[in-house]
Tab-separated table of C-alpha atoms in Angstrom:
chain	number	residue	atom	x	y	z
A	243	UNK	CA	0.000	0.000	0.000
A	244	UNK	CA	3.037	2.226	-0.593
A	245	UNK	CA	2.249	5.844	-1.438
A	246	UNK	CA	-1.438	5.632	-0.492
A	247	UNK	CA	-2.846	7.352	2.581
A	248	UNK	CA	-4.908	4.709	4.383
A	249	UNK	CA	-7.641	7.317	4.976
A	250	UNK	CA	-8.181	7.480	1.192
A	251	UNK	CA	-9.309	3.842	1.060
A	252	UNK	CA	-12.720	4.373	2.680
A	253	UNK	CA	-14.614	4.643	-0.611
A	254	UNK	CA	-12.706	1.794	-2.257
A	255	UNK	CA	-13.298	-0.433	0.782
A	256	UNK	CA	-17.025	0.351	0.785
A	257	UNK	CA	-17.113	-0.579	-2.919
A	258	UNK	CA	-15.145	-3.820	-2.263
A	259	UNK	CA	-12.411	-2.564	-4.589
A	260	UNK	CA	-9.301	-3.202	-2.471
A	261	UNK	CA	-6.802	-6.046	-2.639
A	262	UNK	CA	-6.278	-8.483	0.223
A	263	UNK	CA	-3.362	-6.578	1.755
A	264	UNK	CA	-5.231	-3.263	1.654
A	265	UNK	CA	-8.329	-4.928	3.103
A	266	UNK	CA	-6.375	-6.396	6.020
A	267	UNK	CA	-4.617	-3.102	6.813
A	268	UNK	CA	-7.764	-1.008	6.450
A	269	UNK	CA	-9.909	-3.352	8.544
A	270	UNK	CA	-7.299	-3.170	11.294
A	271	UNK	CA	-7.396	0.621	11.088
A	272	UNK	CA	-10.882	1.928	10.395
A	273	UNK	CA	-12.998	0.542	13.309
A	274	UNK	CA	-11.199	2.894	15.716
A	275	UNK	CA	-10.626	5.787	13.288
A	276	UNK	CA	-13.017	8.746	13.835
A	277	UNK	CA	-12.568	9.747	10.169
A	278	UNK	CA	-12.786	6.439	8.310
A	279	UNK	CA	-15.464	4.688	10.379
A	280	UNK	CA	-18.273	7.203	9.632
A	281	UNK	CA	-17.051	7.551	6.017
A	282	UNK	CA	-17.368	3.802	5.385
A	283	UNK	CA	-20.826	3.764	6.981
A	284	UNK	CA	-21.888	6.788	4.947
A	285	UNK	CA	-20.618	5.391	1.642
A	286	UNK	CA	-22.308	2.047	2.296
A	287	UNK	CA	-25.615	3.689	3.178
A	288	UNK	CA	-25.487	5.916	0.096
A	289	UNK	CA	-24.584	3.045	-2.217
A	290	UNK	CA	-27.409	0.906	-0.831
A	291	UNK	CA	-29.829	3.788	-1.463
A	292	UNK	CA	-28.575	4.091	-5.032
A	293	UNK	CA	-28.756	0.343	-5.634
A	294	UNK	CA	-32.306	0.166	-4.309
A	295	UNK	CA	-33.415	3.125	-6.412
A	296	UNK	CA	-32.102	1.786	-9.723
A	297	UNK	CA	-32.623	-1.965	-9.285
A	298	UNK	CA	-34.813	-3.556	-11.960
A	299	UNK	CA	-35.630	-7.215	-12.681
A	300	UNK	CA	-33.485	-8.691	-15.489
A	301	UNK	CA	-35.305	-9.294	-18.778
A	302	UNK	CA	-36.577	-12.837	-19.323
A	303	UNK	CA	-34.402	-13.090	-22.433
A	304	UNK	CA	-31.157	-12.516	-20.498
A	305	UNK	CA	-30.425	-16.168	-19.656
A	306	UNK	CA	-31.036	-17.319	-23.225
A	307	UNK	CA	-28.766	-14.620	-24.680
A	308	UNK	CA	-25.966	-15.435	-22.204
A	309	UNK	CA	-26.134	-19.139	-23.010
A	310	UNK	CA	-26.074	-18.348	-26.738
A	311	UNK	CA	-22.942	-16.224	-26.268
A	312	UNK	CA	-21.259	-19.028	-24.327
A	313	UNK	CA	-21.899	-21.443	-27.192
A	314	UNK	CA	-20.225	-19.133	-29.724
A	315	UNK	CA	-17.394	-17.668	-27.611
A	316	UNK	CA	-13.978	-19.304	-27.829
A	317	UNK	CA	-12.549	-20.265	-24.447
A	318	UNK	CA	-8.899	-19.579	-23.580
A	319	UNK	CA	-6.662	-22.614	-23.342
A	320	UNK	CA	-5.682	-23.554	-19.772
A	321	UNK	CA	-2.131	-24.072	-21.115
A	322	UNK	CA	-1.694	-20.370	-21.867
A	323	UNK	CA	0.524	-18.510	-19.380
A	324	UNK	CA	-0.966	-15.922	-17.046
A	325	UNK	CA	-0.880	-12.316	-18.157
A	326	UNK	CA	2.378	-10.547	-17.377
A	327	UNK	CA	1.994	-7.700	-14.902
A	328	UNK	CA	4.338	-4.729	-15.119
A	329	UNK	CA	5.227	-4.197	-11.471
A	330	UNK	CA	6.639	-0.752	-12.192
A	331	UNK	CA	3.228	0.564	-13.229
A	332	UNK	CA	0.993	-1.634	-11.060
A	333	UNK	CA	1.271	0.640	-8.013
A	334	UNK	CA	0.478	3.735	-10.075
A	335	UNK	CA	-2.600	2.080	-11.537
A	336	UNK	CA	-3.733	1.110	-8.030
A	337	UNK	CA	-3.423	4.711	-6.832
A	338	UNK	CA	-5.280	5.992	-9.900
A	339	UNK	CA	-8.049	3.414	-9.390
A	340	UNK	CA	-8.405	4.268	-5.707
A	341	UNK	CA	-8.633	7.970	-6.492
A	342	UNK	CA	-11.204	7.333	-9.216
A	343	UNK	CA	-13.329	5.265	-6.831
A	344	UNK	CA	-13.169	7.983	-4.190
A	345	UNK	CA	-14.305	10.597	-6.700
A	346	UNK	CA	-17.017	8.267	-7.999
A	347	UNK	CA	-18.329	7.782	-4.470
A	348	UNK	CA	-18.341	11.545	-3.951
A	349	UNK	CA	-20.306	11.977	-7.170
A	350	UNK	CA	-22.810	9.397	-5.947
A	351	UNK	CA	-23.078	11.316	-2.681
A	352	UNK	CA	-23.797	14.689	-4.304
A	353	UNK	CA	-26.169	13.217	-6.866
A	354	UNK	CA	-28.276	11.327	-4.328
A	355	UNK	CA	-28.005	13.551	-1.258
A	356	UNK	CA	-31.028	15.643	-2.199
A	357	UNK	CA	-33.226	12.561	-2.519
A	358	UNK	CA	-32.003	10.942	0.696
A	359	UNK	CA	-33.040	13.969	2.741
A	360	UNK	CA	-36.166	14.622	0.684
A	361	UNK	CA	-35.045	17.837	-1.012
A	362	UNK	CA	-35.948	17.844	-4.717
A	363	UNK	CA	-36.003	21.474	-5.792
A	364	UNK	CA	-34.514	22.931	-8.975
A	365	UNK	CA	-31.764	24.400	-6.799
A	366	UNK	CA	-30.625	20.881	-5.931
A	367	UNK	CA	-30.280	20.098	-9.653
A	368	UNK	CA	-28.199	23.246	-10.132
A	369	UNK	CA	-25.976	22.253	-7.224
A	370	UNK	CA	-25.517	18.698	-8.508
A	371	UNK	CA	-24.444	19.868	-11.965
A	372	UNK	CA	-22.050	22.492	-10.577
A	373	UNK	CA	-20.573	20.063	-8.031
A	374	UNK	CA	-20.082	17.328	-10.628
A	375	UNK	CA	-18.205	19.806	-12.837
A	376	UNK	CA	-15.724	20.366	-9.986
A	377	UNK	CA	-15.422	16.809	-8.683
A	378	UNK	CA	-14.999	15.357	-12.169
A	379	UNK	CA	-11.750	17.238	-12.799
A	380	UNK	CA	-8.445	15.319	-12.617
A	381	UNK	CA	-6.884	17.708	-10.066
A	382	UNK	CA	-9.591	17.510	-7.389
A	383	UNK	CA	-8.513	17.181	-3.769
A	384	UNK	CA	-10.988	15.838	-1.226
A	385	UNK	CA	-10.529	16.880	2.408
A	386	UNK	CA	-12.538	15.564	5.342
A	387	UNK	CA	-12.798	18.190	8.063
A	388	UNK	CA	-12.610	16.769	11.564
A	389	UNK	CA	-14.970	18.028	14.261
A	390	UNK	CA	-12.962	19.568	17.069
A	391	UNK	CA	-15.538	18.737	19.749
A	392	UNK	CA	-16.058	22.436	20.458
A	393	UNK	CA	-19.324	24.295	19.956
A	394	UNK	CA	-21.454	22.772	17.190
A	395	UNK	CA	-18.854	20.256	15.942
A	396	UNK	CA	-21.219	17.327	15.322
A	397	UNK	CA	-21.739	15.615	11.983
A	398	UNK	CA	-19.244	15.650	9.121
A	399	UNK	CA	-17.953	18.090	6.500
A	400	UNK	CA	-16.076	17.436	3.248
A	401	UNK	CA	-14.471	20.055	1.030
A	402	UNK	CA	-13.602	19.171	-2.566
A	403	UNK	CA	-11.246	21.639	-4.273
A	404	UNK	CA	-10.220	21.811	-7.915
A	405	UNK	CA	-7.375	24.311	-8.514
A	406	UNK	CA	-8.094	24.400	-12.254
A	407	UNK	CA	-11.781	25.117	-11.684
A	408	UNK	CA	-11.127	27.703	-8.989
A	409	UNK	CA	-14.098	26.329	-7.068
A	410	UNK	CA	-14.841	24.183	-4.053
A	411	UNK	CA	-17.717	21.861	-3.218
A	412	UNK	CA	-18.812	21.850	0.431
A	413	UNK	CA	-20.769	18.834	1.676
A	414	UNK	CA	-21.895	18.860	5.302
A	415	UNK	CA	-24.227	16.367	6.980
A	416	UNK	CA	-25.634	16.020	10.479
A	417	UNK	CA	-24.700	19.596	11.370
A	418	UNK	CA	-26.165	21.336	14.395
A	419	UNK	CA	-28.113	24.596	14.179
A	420	UNK	CA	-25.473	27.302	14.758
A	421	UNK	CA	-27.939	29.383	16.769
A	422	UNK	CA	-29.992	32.546	16.481
A	423	UNK	CA	-28.254	35.176	14.327
A	424	UNK	CA	-25.335	32.835	13.679
A	425	UNK	CA	-24.078	30.873	10.658
A	426	UNK	CA	-21.201	28.626	9.632
A	427	UNK	CA	-18.301	30.468	7.971
A	428	UNK	CA	-15.563	28.695	5.999
A	429	UNK	CA	-11.933	29.810	6.096
A	430	UNK	CA	-9.117	29.175	3.628
A	431	UNK	CA	-5.811	28.900	5.474
A	432	UNK	CA	-2.461	29.439	3.760
A	433	UNK	CA	1.000	30.679	4.763
A	434	UNK	CA	-0.292	34.239	5.134
A	435	UNK	CA	-3.167	33.375	7.491
A	436	UNK	CA	-6.920	32.791	7.415
A	437	UNK	CA	-9.097	34.174	4.599
A	438	UNK	CA	-12.889	34.267	4.669
A	439	UNK	CA	-14.528	32.181	1.940
A	440	UNK	CA	-17.928	33.586	2.884
A	441	UNK	CA	-19.753	30.312	3.376
A	442	UNK	CA	-22.504	31.645	5.640
A	443	UNK	CA	-24.966	28.819	6.063
A	444	UNK	CA	-27.599	27.946	8.662
A	445	UNK	CA	-27.347	24.222	7.748
A	446	UNK	CA	-30.996	23.786	6.823
A	447	UNK	CA	-32.153	20.235	7.602
A	448	UNK	CA	-28.721	19.799	9.244
A	449	UNK	CA	-27.117	19.820	5.804
A	450	UNK	CA	-24.871	22.076	3.704
A	451	UNK	CA	-24.539	21.718	-0.075
A	452	UNK	CA	-22.633	24.588	-1.688
A	453	UNK	CA	-20.347	25.268	-4.677
A	454	UNK	CA	-18.187	28.353	-4.083
A	455	UNK	CA	-15.527	30.127	-6.197
A	456	UNK	CA	-12.209	30.669	-4.412
A	457	UNK	CA	-8.802	32.202	-5.038
A	458	UNK	CA	-5.514	31.013	-3.637
A	459	UNK	CA	-3.893	27.723	-2.702
A	460	UNK	CA	-5.134	26.505	0.686
A	461	UNK	CA	-3.084	24.345	2.999
A	462	UNK	CA	-6.004	23.883	5.402
A	463	UNK	CA	-9.742	24.502	5.692
A	464	UNK	CA	-11.512	25.570	8.871
A	465	UNK	CA	-15.084	26.368	9.867
A	466	UNK	CA	-16.226	28.642	12.677
A	467	UNK	CA	-19.611	29.912	13.812
A	468	UNK	CA	-19.922	33.649	13.207
A	469	UNK	CA	-22.605	36.363	12.985
A	470	UNK	CA	-24.827	35.866	9.923
A	471	UNK	CA	-23.366	38.965	8.248
A	472	UNK	CA	-19.900	37.436	8.258
A	473	UNK	CA	-16.562	38.623	9.596
A	474	UNK	CA	-13.123	39.183	8.058
A	475	UNK	CA	-11.248	37.615	10.979
A	476	UNK	CA	-12.411	34.500	12.870
A	477	UNK	CA	-13.985	35.316	16.225
A	478	UNK	CA	-15.466	31.947	17.211
A	479	UNK	CA	-13.694	28.680	18.008
A	480	UNK	CA	-12.783	26.354	15.144
A	481	UNK	CA	-15.578	23.794	14.835
A	482	UNK	CA	-14.136	21.781	11.915
A	483	UNK	CA	-10.656	21.684	10.406
A	484	UNK	CA	-8.708	19.636	7.867
A	485	UNK	CA	-5.413	19.816	5.964
A	486	UNK	CA	-5.511	19.818	2.158
C-alpha cells in the first residue's frame, strides 16, 4: 500500500475494490478511526440507497442470450501462461483506481443527497451539476474536516477543491443549528493566514450543499460559527478543520 494514505481507502473499501493486503490493513485501522469509520458507513448507506433506487428485474431473455454467447465464444486454453503484470506501473494504476473510486463515491453522494433527505427542488439540480463539474476534474482534492468537539462540531464536512476550476464543493451532513443570528463560515488557510470564503450557512435540515468560487492555494480549511453577516477575521472557536 506504498504511497497511499490509508484514509483514502474508505470509498474503495465500501465498494469492495481493495486487494487483500489493503483490506487487512484497512480493517485493522478503520474501526477505531473517527474519520474512516463514519465515512465507510456513509458510503455504504449511500450506495445501498442508489442500488435500491435503480434496481430492476433482469429481462426474461437474459439467460437465453448469455447461453447463446457461451456457445459461440472461444474459451482460452488452460495451457496459456498468465498475463504478465508490469510491477513498475501496477502501483500507479492502483493509486489511480483508488482515487477514481473515491471521486465516484463523492459523485454518488452529491447526486443522491437531495433525494435521501427529501429535497428535490430545482436548486438541488443546479448544485448537482455544478458540483459534478468540480469533482470530475483530474486535479480535485478531497478533504474531510474533523470536528474539534467544540461548539457545534457534530456531523461531518467534506471540502472538494479543484485548482483548475477555482471552485470548491462543500458537503456537510448532520450539522447542528449554529444558533440565532449565527451561521457557519468557511476559512481558507495558507501561509499568510486565514481568509474568509464567505460560506454563511444555517445548515438547513442539518445539511450544507454549496459550490463556491475561491482564489488562492489553501493548505487547510476551517469552519467557525460567526454572525450571519460574516466577519473578516475568525472570532469563534474552530468547529471543523482539515489539511488539504
